[in-house]
Structure formats: structure tokens, C-alpha cells
Amino acid sequence: MVPDKFWAQRKRLFSRYDEGIQIEYGEMWYSVTPESIAKHVAERTVQMVLECRRLSDAGAGIDDGIVILDAFCGCGGNAIAFAAANRVKVIAVDNDLTRLKMAANNARIYGVAESDILFVHADVVDILLSYSKGSRRIDPSKRCEHESSDTKASPDNDRRASGYKISGLESLPERIDAIFLSPPWGGMDYELHDNFDPVFSITIESKVKEQDHESTLITNGGELFRMSASAVFSDSNQNGVIAYFLPRNVNGIAVGHIAVTSGIDHECFELEQNVVNGKVKTVTAYFGRSLSMN
Ligand code: MGP
């Protein structure tokens, strides 16, 4: 049974809920981004990418398409909102195939064109390590030092869902403009922290295959940001945006500390409270050089 609190909010999560939306029972019900917030975050992220391009004399032209990596796609609420934005192609990543299939079902209901979304079944760490300064740095299909055991290629008949292709690392685009991070916050107890610190409260587990055994790689919320910064920010131009979706009780100083210790030279970041019906639901932290230069 879906708890009453979440069931009552279902059309806030997906306004087309009644048309056949699928939300995996459990974590997904409390993690899906409400549609109005997802739409706003998508618009703000795209706006920042365009501002960065205006300020840059290198990199992608102002009219080029925008590629946004949704690193924790889940059931697709944010990915659908990104894909709806003008000229955006979203790379929707999750290490859970069931969730990706649900996201594909939901994208179909929202009429997302296949050319605007690429579903990738992969581990977030593998994805982030595949990029440096906004460009793909290695041929992901040749990676072997860190291959996640639960995201290996599935049989071909598993690789399509609701008319969309579900790819692996080999299909990643050459370039990305922005990364959206909406990781698990450690369950519903996130509110018990007075000041939520992503370093201590966000833990991502990746299964790593090493010759004859499997081990678990733990990445905390600070390391996740650092990997994302190295994947998308470039010192040679002003491009690259990260939007980090965090709880309403996040400690802003902790977020600043993560940014500083990641080595990025941006002077500013933006912490935005996301309000629905007069109540602060979440906070989004935006990073991009345009914030320092405006
Ligand atoms: P909530 O804590 O259920 O608050 O989550 P709500 O609905 O205001 O309930 P109340 O009991 O405080 O009245 C608020 C929002 O945070 C959800 O709609 C999700 O978008 C987001 N969210 C919650 N969790 C636990 C997570 C999470 O683990 N990861 C991510 N990315 N988002 C989450």
C-alpha cells in the first residue's frame, strides 16, 4: 500500500498520474520530484547553460542543442521535465532497470520524443568518470577497471521499453552541458538531521567487479559533487552547470564547503528553496560560472 500522504499527492508528482503513470513502490514514492518543481529546475538549468554560453567565447554555440545528464533518473519526473525544455536532450541514467522501464513508460505518457531522451542503464560513478570537462574522455565500452556488475548489458529484448531504447555506457554522447544530481538522501529520516550535510548523509553504493570477486564502492554526497564538477566544468571556457537537488534542511555552509574542497573556482553558487502550495519542499543548489559573472 502506498502511504496516504504520498497517494494524496500523486497528481502533484505527475499531473497525468491517471493516464497510467508508474511509480515503483517504496523509495520512489517519496523521492519523485513534484512536477512543478521539476519543471522549474529544468527551466533554471537551461537558462544557466545559455547564460554560460553567452559569456563564453569557446565551446558550444548559443544555438547548439543542450545535453543534460540526469544521473539518478528514478521514475523519470525530472528527466521528463528536462526533455520538455526547448532543444534539450536528456541522458536519463539509473542503475535499476525496473525504474528505467517505469521512467520510459512515464515519458511515453508525456509524449517525450525518442530523439529528446536517451535512457542509460549504468552506474552513476561509471557515467561521471566517463567525462572530463564536459567531453567524453574515454571510450566507455573499453572500460574494465570499474565495471558495475549489476549494469552489464542485458539481452536485446530487455533493451527497449515503451518504444525507447535503453542503452549502456557505449551510447553516451560526446558532450554534456549540465548534470542534475538527485541522489537518495538516506530515506525518510533525512529530516532528523538539524543541518543535513551531503558528505555524511548521502551514500551511493556501486558494485565493482574485480577479477574474481565483487566489492562495493561507497561514494558520499561530497565526492559525488567533486566527480560531477570534474566531469562537466572546464577551465578553458565558462561552460558547465550542476544542479544538486537537496533536502529543505540542508546546511548551506556544508554545501559551500563541498564546492570549495572540490577545487572549483566559481565565486558564487545559488541555493534555491522550492516551494509548493506555500511549503518549502526541497532546496536546489546551482553551480555555474555565469552566477559569478552576472
Ligand atoms: P517529504 O519529506 O516527503 O516532504 O519530501 P513532504 O511531502 O513535504 O511531507 P511532510 O511530511 O513534510 O509534509 C519532500 C520532497 O523531497 C519530495 O517530494 C521529493 O521530491 C523529495 N525527496 C524526499 N526524499 C526522501 C528524497 C530522496 O531521498 N532523494 C531525493 N532526490 N528527493 C527526495
PDB file of C-alpha atoms in Angstrom, residues 15 24 29 42 53 64 68 78 90 119 122 157 178 191 205 211 215 250 258 267 276:
ATOM      1  CA  SER A  15      -0.313  15.637 -13.224  1.00  0.00           C
ATOM      2  CA  GLU A  24       7.906   1.911  -8.023  1.00  0.00           C
ATOM      3  CA  TRP A  29       7.099   7.343  -3.932  1.00  0.00           C
ATOM      4  CA  ALA A  42      14.659  22.255 -15.792  1.00  0.00           C
ATOM      5  CA  ARG A  53      27.343  30.100 -23.418  1.00  0.00           C
ATOM      6  CA  ASP A  64      23.541  24.192 -30.267  1.00  0.00           C
ATOM      7  CA  ILE A  68      21.637  17.351 -19.643  1.00  0.00           C
ATOM      8  CA  ASN A  78      12.950  15.295 -13.727  1.00  0.00           C
ATOM      9  CA  VAL A  90      18.343  14.373 -21.619  1.00  0.00           C
ATOM     10  CA  PHE A 119      17.839   6.003 -21.215  1.00  0.00           C
ATOM     11  CA  ALA A 122      24.551   2.261 -15.763  1.00  0.00           C
ATOM     12  CA  ASN A 157      14.772  -7.955 -25.826  1.00  0.00           C
ATOM     13  CA  ALA A 178      24.795  20.119 -17.335  1.00  0.00           C
ATOM     14  CA  GLU A 191      14.610  15.377   8.422  1.00  0.00           C
ATOM     15  CA  GLU A 205      26.801   2.268  -3.371  1.00  0.00           C
ATOM     16  CA  GLN A 211      38.891 -10.107 -11.308  1.00  0.00           C
ATOM     17  CA  SER A 215      33.262  -5.305  -3.901  1.00  0.00           C
ATOM     18  CA  VAL A 250      20.401  21.168   4.024  1.00  0.00           C
ATOM     19  CA  ILE A 258      31.822  20.805  -0.743  1.00  0.00           C
ATOM     20  CA  GLU A 267      32.821  32.598  -6.646  1.00  0.00           C
ATOM     21  CA  VAL A 276       4.774  24.087  -3.402  1.00  0.00           C
TER      22      VAL A 276
END
